[in-house]
């Protein structure tokens, strides 16, 4: 098991593969964010004045294009020595200068990972006789990006992309079947949750954890999800349903949201109407995915640690000393925000979910 990293180490910055120590010296605040829908982003704020060789005065720094320029690769790692972790790798997409009376000038650099290419490309096109997995592979190939795809789902007679960016369209397809999108190394991934691997961490309240909020909420739980429509080819009604059994394969003990809802309030069925299936296979797949989405989010936690560079989206968490209903493992990280500033040092803010409570 990988232990959570506890460290207030200053981040290390590489620009086009070369370490730049002056950036660690001048960093004011660093924010790196990612969620299950993909596109990791960075925002880094630096002091823009400081010493420079052969200069009698302290000039403005970082605005001459010598270090920061559009499209340059920016990489950030954090942690002591051999256990340092790379927490961001992407390209610079924006540069901002801030001037305010009584404060030193600052420069803010924004960067995004390789999914930026998909975000900035908009299309209207038609996919015929393809599954969502095949659509994802075709989109990646169109950008010259390697892809790894592992999702279940129906094949569609026709899918249309209407004036959407490739990333927005891919996120929409992922949402329908509860897949996740992310970029790592030189590869785009489009996989279901069960096929996504990541680190495992144990977090202890009053040790690793600085703040935590945990909630088990029935508001969005349902005992079943039903998807209906009309099959014009077979001239027949479409009516598919997924129940609480959808989540059973993902758990090992505990009480699920659908089960508790049934016992406490009786049957509560949701009818999904925003997407119109064209056949039974589509309806069954969408009903299953929607039931999983709701059931997985029964227990939601948000917290802050002392700095966990090993934590990424899809990390599996075990929480200790957080009360019986929320104790134990099975948490899946859905959002991560690594921050560093001069006041708090390194912090990791996260959101996670699991489908059960204990007891």
Short mmCIF file of C-alpha atoms in Angstrom, two decimals:
data_model
loop_
_atom_site.label_atom_id
_atom_site.label_comp_id
_atom_site.label_asym_id
_atom_site.label_seq_id
_atom_site.Cartn_x
_atom_site.Cartn_y
_atom_site.Cartn_z
CA UNK A 1 0.00 0.00 0.00
CA UNK A 2 1.26 3.47 -0.86
CA UNK A 3 1.35 5.76 2.14
CA UNK A 4 0.14 9.34 1.92
CA UNK A 5 3.04 11.72 1.61
CA UNK A 6 3.37 14.22 4.45
CA UNK A 7 5.58 17.08 3.38
CA UNK A 8 5.76 20.85 3.16
CA UNK A 9 8.46 20.62 0.50
CA UNK A 10 8.61 23.45 -2.01
CA UNK A 11 7.48 22.29 -5.48
CA UNK A 12 10.07 21.72 -8.19
CA UNK A 13 9.35 23.21 -11.62
CA UNK A 14 10.65 22.00 -14.97
CA UNK A 15 10.20 24.00 -18.15
CA UNK A 16 10.77 22.03 -21.35
CA UNK A 17 12.40 19.35 -19.23
CA UNK A 18 14.89 21.66 -17.48
CA UNK A 19 14.71 22.35 -13.73
CA UNK A 20 14.20 26.03 -12.93
CA UNK A 21 15.17 26.73 -9.32
CA UNK A 22 14.16 30.38 -9.48
CA UNK A 23 10.51 29.34 -9.80
CA UNK A 24 10.67 27.54 -6.44
CA UNK A 25 12.18 30.71 -5.00
CA UNK A 26 9.46 33.00 -6.35
CA UNK A 27 6.35 30.81 -6.07
CA UNK A 28 3.51 32.49 -4.13
CA UNK A 29 0.66 30.05 -4.72
CA UNK A 30 0.21 26.87 -6.76
CA UNK A 31 -3.12 25.18 -7.56
CA UNK A 32 -3.40 21.91 -9.52
CA UNK A 33 -6.87 20.42 -10.08
CA UNK A 34 -8.37 17.32 -11.70
CA UNK A 35 -11.71 15.47 -11.64
CA UNK A 36 -13.17 12.30 -13.18
CA UNK A 37 -14.21 14.11 -16.38
CA UNK A 38 -10.59 14.79 -17.30
CA UNK A 39 -8.39 17.82 -18.07
CA UNK A 40 -5.86 18.53 -15.33
CA UNK A 41 -5.20 22.24 -14.89
CA UNK A 42 -2.51 24.31 -13.20
CA UNK A 43 -2.46 27.88 -11.90
CA UNK A 44 0.85 29.16 -10.52
CA UNK A 45 1.46 32.64 -9.11
CA UNK A 46 5.02 34.00 -8.88
CA UNK A 47 6.67 37.19 -7.64
CA UNK A 48 7.64 39.12 -10.77
CA UNK A 49 10.55 41.10 -9.31
CA UNK A 50 13.87 39.83 -8.12
CA UNK A 51 17.60 39.71 -8.71
CA UNK A 52 19.00 39.16 -12.18
CA UNK A 53 22.61 38.79 -13.21
CA UNK A 54 24.32 41.91 -14.54
CA UNK A 55 21.38 44.15 -13.60
CA UNK A 56 21.79 47.08 -11.21
CA UNK A 57 18.04 47.23 -10.53
CA UNK A 58 15.49 44.51 -9.97
CA UNK A 59 13.55 44.29 -13.27
CA UNK A 60 10.23 42.60 -13.97
CA UNK A 61 10.73 38.86 -14.28
CA UNK A 62 9.12 36.16 -16.41
CA UNK A 63 7.48 38.50 -18.92
CA UNK A 64 10.16 38.50 -21.61
CA UNK A 65 9.30 35.05 -23.02
CA UNK A 66 12.67 33.62 -22.08
CA UNK A 67 11.18 31.21 -19.53
CA UNK A 68 7.40 31.28 -19.88
CA UNK A 69 5.90 31.21 -23.33
CA UNK A 70 2.75 29.75 -24.86
CA UNK A 71 2.92 26.03 -25.59
CA UNK A 72 5.99 25.34 -23.48
CA UNK A 73 5.88 22.20 -21.38
CA UNK A 74 5.55 22.81 -17.65
CA UNK A 75 6.07 19.98 -15.16
CA UNK A 76 5.72 20.10 -11.38
CA UNK A 77 6.85 17.60 -8.77
CA UNK A 78 6.73 17.76 -5.00
CA UNK A 79 8.05 15.71 -2.10
CA UNK A 80 11.42 14.99 -0.52
CA UNK A 81 14.15 13.24 -2.46
CA UNK A 82 13.41 9.87 -3.98
CA UNK A 83 9.73 9.88 -3.02
CA UNK A 84 8.95 13.07 -4.97
CA UNK A 85 5.91 12.71 -7.21
CA UNK A 86 5.10 14.44 -10.49
CA UNK A 87 1.72 16.06 -9.91
CA UNK A 88 1.38 17.95 -13.20
CA UNK A 89 2.62 17.85 -16.77
CA UNK A 90 1.10 20.05 -19.44
CA UNK A 91 1.49 23.08 -21.69
CA UNK A 92 1.29 26.78 -20.86
CA UNK A 93 -1.97 28.25 -22.16
CA UNK A 94 -2.21 31.68 -20.47
CA UNK A 95 0.07 34.29 -18.90
CA UNK A 96 -1.23 37.06 -16.64
CA UNK A 97 0.47 40.06 -14.99
CA UNK A 98 -0.92 41.61 -11.78
CA UNK A 99 0.01 45.06 -10.49
CA UNK A 100 -1.45 46.51 -7.27
CA UNK A 101 -0.39 49.41 -5.08
CA UNK A 102 1.54 48.36 -1.94
CA UNK A 103 2.15 44.88 -3.37
CA UNK A 104 4.98 43.43 -5.42
CA UNK A 105 4.07 42.71 -9.06
CA UNK A 106 3.07 39.10 -9.71
CA UNK A 107 2.77 36.88 -12.76
CA UNK A 108 0.24 34.05 -13.03
CA UNK A 109 0.83 31.13 -15.37
CA UNK A 110 -1.96 28.78 -16.47
CA UNK A 111 -1.41 25.37 -18.01
CA UNK A 112 -3.48 22.34 -19.07
CA UNK A 113 -2.65 18.75 -19.85
CA UNK A 114 -2.87 17.20 -23.33
CA UNK A 115 -6.68 17.04 -23.24
CA UNK A 116 -6.50 20.77 -24.02
CA UNK A 117 -6.15 19.73 -27.68
CA UNK A 118 -9.58 18.10 -27.49
CA UNK A 119 -11.08 21.06 -25.63
CA UNK A 120 -10.01 23.48 -28.37
CA UNK A 121 -11.27 21.40 -31.33
CA UNK A 122 -14.97 21.70 -32.22
CA UNK A 123 -16.79 19.45 -34.70
CA UNK A 124 -20.14 18.56 -36.17
CA UNK A 125 -20.01 14.99 -37.43
CA UNK A 126 -21.77 11.62 -37.47
CA UNK A 127 -20.61 8.24 -36.17
CA UNK A 128 -22.35 5.20 -37.62
CA UNK A 129 -22.51 1.65 -36.23
CA UNK A 130 -20.03 2.40 -33.45
CA UNK A 131 -19.83 1.96 -29.69
CA UNK A 132 -18.68 4.66 -27.29
CA UNK A 133 -15.36 2.84 -26.99
CA UNK A 134 -14.85 3.00 -30.77
CA UNK A 135 -15.87 6.66 -30.84
CA UNK A 136 -13.27 7.47 -28.15
CA UNK A 137 -10.56 5.65 -30.11
CA UNK A 138 -11.45 7.52 -33.29
CA UNK A 139 -11.34 10.91 -31.54
CA UNK A 140 -7.94 10.17 -30.01
CA UNK A 141 -6.56 8.96 -33.34
CA UNK A 142 -7.78 12.17 -34.98
CA UNK A 143 -5.53 14.11 -32.61
CA UNK A 144 -2.57 11.77 -33.07
CA UNK A 145 -2.90 10.62 -29.46
CA UNK A 146 -2.42 7.08 -28.18
CA UNK A 147 -5.50 5.72 -26.41
CA UNK A 148 -6.41 2.94 -24.02
CA UNK A 149 -10.12 2.16 -23.97
CA UNK A 150 -11.93 -0.35 -21.76
CA UNK A 151 -15.67 0.21 -21.35
CA UNK A 152 -18.82 -1.80 -21.79
CA UNK A 153 -21.76 -0.36 -23.65
CA UNK A 154 -24.05 -0.73 -26.62
CA UNK A 155 -23.26 -0.09 -30.27
CA UNK A 156 -25.30 2.70 -31.82
CA UNK A 157 -26.74 2.91 -35.31
CA UNK A 158 -26.06 6.66 -35.39
CA UNK A 159 -24.41 9.11 -32.93
CA UNK A 160 -24.13 12.78 -33.83
CA UNK A 161 -21.75 15.39 -32.50
CA UNK A 162 -23.40 18.79 -32.87
CA UNK A 163 -20.97 21.72 -32.74
CA UNK A 164 -19.26 20.42 -29.61
CA UNK A 165 -15.59 20.35 -28.70
CA UNK A 166 -14.15 16.86 -28.85
CA UNK A 167 -13.61 16.94 -25.08
CA UNK A 168 -17.19 18.04 -24.32
CA UNK A 169 -18.53 15.36 -26.65
CA UNK A 170 -16.30 12.68 -25.13
CA UNK A 171 -17.41 13.70 -21.63
CA UNK A 172 -21.04 13.43 -22.74
CA UNK A 173 -20.50 9.91 -24.08
CA UNK A 174 -18.65 8.95 -20.89
CA UNK A 175 -21.48 10.24 -18.72
CA UNK A 176 -24.04 8.05 -20.50
CA UNK A 177 -22.16 4.85 -19.63
CA UNK A 178 -20.36 6.01 -16.46
CA UNK A 179 -16.89 5.99 -18.01
CA UNK A 180 -14.03 8.33 -17.07
CA UNK A 181 -11.63 10.33 -19.22
CA UNK A 182 -8.06 11.30 -18.36
CA UNK A 183 -4.59 11.78 -19.82
CA UNK A 184 -1.42 10.23 -18.42
CA UNK A 185 2.03 9.99 -19.92
CA UNK A 186 1.40 10.14 -23.65
CA UNK A 187 -1.93 8.28 -23.60
CA UNK A 188 -5.59 9.24 -23.39
CA UNK A 189 -7.66 6.85 -21.28
CA UNK A 190 -11.39 6.18 -21.60
CA UNK A 191 -12.33 3.50 -19.08
CA UNK A 192 -15.03 2.42 -16.70
CA UNK A 193 -14.33 2.90 -13.00
CA UNK A 194 -13.62 -0.76 -12.39
CA UNK A 195 -10.87 -0.73 -15.02
CA UNK A 196 -9.07 2.34 -13.64
CA UNK A 197 -6.17 1.67 -11.29
CA UNK A 198 -4.52 4.16 -8.95
CA UNK A 199 -2.85 4.50 -5.57
CA UNK A 200 -4.24 3.32 -2.24
CA UNK A 201 -3.95 5.56 0.83
CA UNK A 202 -4.96 5.37 4.47
CA UNK A 203 -5.90 8.71 6.03
CA UNK A 204 -6.30 9.15 9.78
CA UNK A 205 -8.34 11.93 11.35
CA UNK A 206 -6.15 14.26 13.48
CA UNK A 207 -3.06 12.91 11.74
CA UNK A 208 -3.05 13.05 7.94
CA UNK A 209 -6.46 14.73 7.82
CA UNK A 210 -6.73 18.41 8.76
CA UNK A 211 -10.43 18.77 7.95
CA UNK A 212 -13.15 16.38 6.82
CA UNK A 213 -16.87 16.48 6.09
CA UNK A 214 -18.67 13.16 5.51
CA UNK A 215 -22.33 12.75 4.57
CA UNK A 216 -24.61 9.82 3.76
CA UNK A 217 -27.57 11.27 1.87
CA UNK A 218 -30.69 9.60 0.48
CA UNK A 219 -31.80 12.69 -1.46
CA UNK A 220 -30.56 11.40 -4.82
CA UNK A 221 -30.79 7.68 -4.14
CA UNK A 222 -33.35 5.57 -5.99
CA UNK A 223 -34.44 1.96 -5.65
CA UNK A 224 -34.49 1.64 -9.44
CA UNK A 225 -33.90 3.65 -12.62
CA UNK A 226 -36.14 3.17 -15.66
CA UNK A 227 -35.38 4.25 -19.22
CA UNK A 228 -38.18 4.21 -21.79
CA UNK A 229 -38.59 5.01 -25.45
CA UNK A 230 -39.82 3.63 -28.77
CA UNK A 231 -37.99 1.34 -31.18
CA UNK A 232 -39.05 2.58 -34.61
CA UNK A 233 -37.35 -0.33 -36.39
CA UNK A 234 -39.15 -3.06 -34.41
CA UNK A 235 -42.21 -0.87 -33.78
CA UNK A 236 -42.17 -1.71 -30.10
CA UNK A 237 -42.04 0.09 -26.75
CA UNK A 238 -38.67 0.30 -24.99
CA UNK A 239 -38.83 -0.09 -21.22
CA UNK A 240 -35.69 -1.11 -19.31
CA UNK A 241 -34.98 -0.96 -15.58
CA UNK A 242 -31.90 -1.30 -13.34
CA UNK A 243 -32.28 -1.83 -9.60
CA UNK A 244 -30.14 -1.99 -6.50
CA UNK A 245 -28.40 -5.12 -7.76
CA UNK A 246 -26.38 -2.90 -10.11
CA UNK A 247 -24.14 -1.79 -7.24
CA UNK A 248 -23.84 -5.15 -5.50
CA UNK A 249 -20.94 -6.31 -7.68
CA UNK A 250 -18.85 -3.34 -6.53
CA UNK A 251 -19.21 -3.72 -2.78
CA UNK A 252 -18.02 -6.06 -0.07
CA UNK A 253 -20.42 -5.61 2.81
CA UNK A 254 -22.13 -2.56 4.24
CA UNK A 255 -25.53 -0.96 3.66
CA UNK A 256 -26.24 0.61 0.29
CA UNK A 257 -28.26 3.72 -0.42
CA UNK A 258 -30.91 1.89 -2.50
CA UNK A 259 -31.29 -0.75 0.22
CA UNK A 260 -31.66 1.80 3.01
CA UNK A 261 -34.10 3.84 0.92
CA UNK A 262 -36.28 0.77 0.28
CA UNK A 263 -36.38 -0.14 3.97
CA UNK A 264 -36.95 3.39 5.25
CA UNK A 265 -39.34 4.86 2.67
CA UNK A 266 -40.28 2.14 0.20
CA UNK A 267 -39.76 2.01 -3.56
CA UNK A 268 -38.57 5.19 -5.24
CA UNK A 269 -38.11 4.78 -9.01
CA UNK A 270 -36.47 7.40 -11.23
CA UNK A 271 -37.51 7.76 -14.88
CA UNK A 272 -34.69 9.01 -17.07
CA UNK A 273 -36.10 11.24 -19.81
CA UNK A 274 -33.29 13.50 -21.02
CA UNK A 275 -31.81 10.92 -23.41
CA UNK A 276 -33.98 8.96 -25.83
CA UNK A 277 -32.83 5.38 -26.55
CA UNK A 278 -33.41 3.85 -29.97
CA UNK A 279 -33.39 0.21 -28.83
CA UNK A 280 -33.41 -2.02 -25.76
CA UNK A 281 -29.61 -2.31 -25.58
CA UNK A 282 -29.13 1.43 -25.30
CA UNK A 283 -31.88 1.74 -22.70
CA UNK A 284 -30.50 -1.09 -20.55
CA UNK A 285 -26.97 0.34 -20.65
CA UNK A 286 -28.10 3.84 -19.74
CA UNK A 287 -30.33 2.62 -16.91
CA UNK A 288 -27.46 0.59 -15.45
CA UNK A 289 -25.06 3.54 -15.68
CA UNK A 290 -27.49 5.99 -14.06
CA UNK A 291 -28.21 3.57 -11.22
CA UNK A 292 -24.47 3.18 -10.62
CA UNK A 293 -23.93 6.94 -10.66
CA UNK A 294 -26.53 7.48 -7.96
CA UNK A 295 -25.60 4.50 -5.79
CA UNK A 296 -21.85 5.21 -5.87
CA UNK A 297 -22.44 8.71 -4.52
CA UNK A 298 -24.47 7.67 -1.45
CA UNK A 299 -21.60 8.60 0.90
CA UNK A 300 -19.63 11.71 -0.02
CA UNK A 301 -16.62 13.13 1.76
CA UNK A 302 -14.54 16.24 1.24
CA UNK A 303 -11.35 16.86 3.12
CA UNK A 304 -7.95 18.47 3.44
CA UNK A 305 -4.70 16.64 4.16
CA UNK A 306 -1.25 17.89 5.06
CA UNK A 307 -0.19 17.21 1.48
CA UNK A 308 -0.66 13.87 -0.27
CA UNK A 309 1.27 13.91 -3.53
CA UNK A 310 0.35 10.24 -4.10
CA UNK A 311 -3.35 11.12 -4.22
CA UNK A 312 -4.87 11.27 -7.69
CA UNK A 313 -8.34 10.93 -9.13
CA UNK A 314 -9.32 7.25 -8.73
CA UNK A 315 -7.19 6.73 -5.62
CA UNK A 316 -8.79 4.31 -3.16
CA UNK A 317 -9.00 5.66 0.37
CA UNK A 318 -9.35 4.08 3.78
CA UNK A 319 -10.51 6.52 6.45
CA UNK A 320 -9.83 5.97 10.14
CA UNK A 321 -11.21 7.65 13.30
CA UNK A 322 -14.11 9.21 11.39
CA UNK A 323 -17.06 7.50 13.09
CA UNK A 324 -18.62 4.11 12.56
CA UNK A 325 -20.84 4.86 9.53
CA UNK A 326 -17.92 6.34 7.59
CA UNK A 327 -15.06 4.21 8.89
CA UNK A 328 -13.04 1.97 6.62
CA UNK A 329 -12.21 1.56 2.96
CA UNK A 330 -14.04 1.64 -0.34
CA UNK A 331 -13.75 5.39 -0.98
CA UNK A 332 -13.05 6.47 -4.56
CA UNK A 333 -11.46 9.88 -5.13
CA UNK A 334 -13.43 11.93 -7.67
CA UNK A 335 -11.66 15.28 -7.41
CA UNK A 336 -8.18 16.37 -6.28
CA UNK A 337 -6.74 19.84 -5.76
CA UNK A 338 -3.07 20.11 -4.74
CA UNK A 339 -2.09 23.53 -3.42
CA UNK A 340 1.08 25.16 -2.17
CA UNK A 341 1.47 28.63 -0.71
CA UNK A 342 3.72 30.47 1.69
CA UNK A 343 1.20 30.42 4.55
CA UNK A 344 0.09 26.77 4.64
CA UNK A 345 2.72 24.97 2.62
CA UNK A 346 1.59 21.86 0.77
CA UNK A 347 -2.08 20.86 1.09
CA UNK A 348 -4.29 18.40 -0.75
CA UNK A 349 -8.03 18.98 -0.98
CA UNK A 350 -10.10 16.06 -2.17
CA UNK A 351 -13.59 14.75 -2.75
CA UNK A 352 -14.42 11.04 -2.60
CA UNK A 353 -17.47 8.78 -2.56
CA UNK A 354 -18.52 5.26 -1.71
CA UNK A 355 -21.82 3.35 -2.00
CA UNK A 356 -22.15 2.04 1.57
CA UNK A 357 -22.16 2.90 5.25
CA UNK A 358 -21.05 0.55 7.99
CA UNK A 359 -23.33 -0.90 10.63
#
